[in-house]
mmCIF file of C-alpha atoms in Angstrom:
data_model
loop_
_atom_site.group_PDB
_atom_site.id
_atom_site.type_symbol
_atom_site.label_atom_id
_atom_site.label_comp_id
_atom_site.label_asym_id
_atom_site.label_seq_id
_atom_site.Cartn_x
_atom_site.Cartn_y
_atom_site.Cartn_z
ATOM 1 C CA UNK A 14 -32.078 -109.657 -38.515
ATOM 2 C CA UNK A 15 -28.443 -108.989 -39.564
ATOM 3 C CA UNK A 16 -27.171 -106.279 -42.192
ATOM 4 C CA UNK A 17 -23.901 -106.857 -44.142
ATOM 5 C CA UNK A 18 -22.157 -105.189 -47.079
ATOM 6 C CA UNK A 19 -21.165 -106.782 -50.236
ATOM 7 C CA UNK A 20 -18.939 -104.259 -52.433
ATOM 8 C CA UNK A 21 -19.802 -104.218 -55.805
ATOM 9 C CA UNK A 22 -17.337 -101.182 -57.312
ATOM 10 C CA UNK A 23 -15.672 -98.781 -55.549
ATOM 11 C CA UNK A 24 -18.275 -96.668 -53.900
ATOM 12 C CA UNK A 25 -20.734 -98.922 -54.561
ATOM 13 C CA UNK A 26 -21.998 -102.022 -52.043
ATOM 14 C CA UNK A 27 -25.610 -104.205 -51.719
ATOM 15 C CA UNK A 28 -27.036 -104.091 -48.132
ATOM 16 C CA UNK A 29 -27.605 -108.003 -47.214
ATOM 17 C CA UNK A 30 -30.287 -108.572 -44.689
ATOM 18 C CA UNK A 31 -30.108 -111.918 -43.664
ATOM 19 C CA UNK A 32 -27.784 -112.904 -46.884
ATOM 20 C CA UNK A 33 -30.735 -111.293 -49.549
ATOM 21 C CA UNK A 34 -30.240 -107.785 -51.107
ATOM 22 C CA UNK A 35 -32.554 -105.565 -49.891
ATOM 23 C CA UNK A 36 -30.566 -101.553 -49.944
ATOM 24 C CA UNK A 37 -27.936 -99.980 -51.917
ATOM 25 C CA UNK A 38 -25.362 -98.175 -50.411
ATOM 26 C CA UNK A 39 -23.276 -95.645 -52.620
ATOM 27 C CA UNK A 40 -21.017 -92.946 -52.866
ATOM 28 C CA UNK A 41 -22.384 -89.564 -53.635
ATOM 29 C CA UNK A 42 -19.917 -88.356 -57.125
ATOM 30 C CA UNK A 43 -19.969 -84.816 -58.369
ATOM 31 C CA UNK A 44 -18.767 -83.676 -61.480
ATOM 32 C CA UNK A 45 -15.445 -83.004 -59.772
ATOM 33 C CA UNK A 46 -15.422 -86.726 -58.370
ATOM 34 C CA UNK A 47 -16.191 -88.294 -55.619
ATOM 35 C CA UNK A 48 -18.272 -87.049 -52.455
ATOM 36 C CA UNK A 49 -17.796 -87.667 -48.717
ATOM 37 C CA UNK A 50 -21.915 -88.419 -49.130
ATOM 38 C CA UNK A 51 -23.085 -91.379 -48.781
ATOM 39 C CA UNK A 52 -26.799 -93.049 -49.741
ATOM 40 C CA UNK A 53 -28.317 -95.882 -48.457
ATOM 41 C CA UNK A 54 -31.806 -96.437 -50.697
ATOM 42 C CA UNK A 55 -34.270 -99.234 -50.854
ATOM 43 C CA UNK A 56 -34.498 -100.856 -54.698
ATOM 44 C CA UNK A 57 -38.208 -100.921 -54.383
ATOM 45 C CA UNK A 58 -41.003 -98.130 -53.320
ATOM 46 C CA UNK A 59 -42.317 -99.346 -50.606
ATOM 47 C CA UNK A 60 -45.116 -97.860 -48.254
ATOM 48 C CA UNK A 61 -43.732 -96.496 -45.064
ATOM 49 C CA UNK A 62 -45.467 -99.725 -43.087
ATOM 50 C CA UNK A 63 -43.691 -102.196 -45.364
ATOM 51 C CA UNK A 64 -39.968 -100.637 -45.116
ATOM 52 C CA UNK A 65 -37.813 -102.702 -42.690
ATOM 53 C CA UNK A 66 -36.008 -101.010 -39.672
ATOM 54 C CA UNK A 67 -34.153 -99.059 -39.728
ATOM 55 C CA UNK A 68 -35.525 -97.101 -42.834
ATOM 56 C CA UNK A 69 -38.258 -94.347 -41.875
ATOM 57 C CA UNK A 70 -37.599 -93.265 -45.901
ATOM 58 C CA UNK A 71 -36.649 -94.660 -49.415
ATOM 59 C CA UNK A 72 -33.337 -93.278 -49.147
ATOM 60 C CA UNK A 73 -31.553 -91.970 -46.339
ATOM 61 C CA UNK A 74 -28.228 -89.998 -46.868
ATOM 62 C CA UNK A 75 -25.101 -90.223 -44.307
ATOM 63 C CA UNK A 76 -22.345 -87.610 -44.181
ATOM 64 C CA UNK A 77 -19.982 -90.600 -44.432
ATOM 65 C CA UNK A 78 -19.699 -94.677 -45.260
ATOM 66 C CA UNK A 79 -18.950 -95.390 -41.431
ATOM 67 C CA UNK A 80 -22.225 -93.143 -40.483
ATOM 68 C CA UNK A 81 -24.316 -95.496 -43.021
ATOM 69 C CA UNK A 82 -22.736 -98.131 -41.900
ATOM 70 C CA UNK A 83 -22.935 -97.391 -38.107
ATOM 71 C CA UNK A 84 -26.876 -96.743 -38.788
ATOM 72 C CA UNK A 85 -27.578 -99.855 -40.461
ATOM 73 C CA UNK A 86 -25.831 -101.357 -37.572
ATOM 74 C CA UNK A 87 -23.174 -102.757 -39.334
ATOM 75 C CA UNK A 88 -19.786 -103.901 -37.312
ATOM 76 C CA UNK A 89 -16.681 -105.526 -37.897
ATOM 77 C CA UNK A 90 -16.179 -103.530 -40.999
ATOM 78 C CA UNK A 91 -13.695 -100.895 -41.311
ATOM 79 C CA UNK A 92 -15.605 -98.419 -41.646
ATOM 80 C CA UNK A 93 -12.864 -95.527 -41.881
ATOM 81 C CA UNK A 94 -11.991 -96.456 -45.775
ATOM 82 C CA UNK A 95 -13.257 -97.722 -48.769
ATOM 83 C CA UNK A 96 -11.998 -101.120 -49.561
ATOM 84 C CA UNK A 97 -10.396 -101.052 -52.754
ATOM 85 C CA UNK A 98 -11.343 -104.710 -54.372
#
């Protein structure tokens, strides 16, 4: 099983597991803009049996992209900036 990002929008990317969608990973914005927070969250509820690895929740929320990205067990991204486009 391999995870891979696919941006959508700035701060905004679907979680590919084995080329389907199956997460969402987005930036956290607050009124005054953007956050350094990060979500990753499942489109669909699923019961905790059903959820694929690594998700123990819905939605799981990362201090940073490269922590989300680091727990889904994503590499070969740079993970210390947002891609622009």
């Amino acid at each position: 099983m391999t995870y891979t990002v696919e941006q959508l929008a700035p701060g905004s990317y679907d979680v590919l597991r084995d080329g389907a969608v199956m997460a969402g990973l987005v930036r956290s914005v607050l009124r005054n803009g953007p956050s350094d927070t990060w979500q990753v969250e499942l489109p669909d509820e699923l019961a905790p049996a059903e959820r694929p690895a690594p998700f123990m929740a819905q939605r799981h929320v990362f201090k940073s992209r490269s922590a989300a990205l680091e727990w889904l067990g994503i590499q070969g991204v740079d993970a210390t900036t947002e891609p622009t486009g």
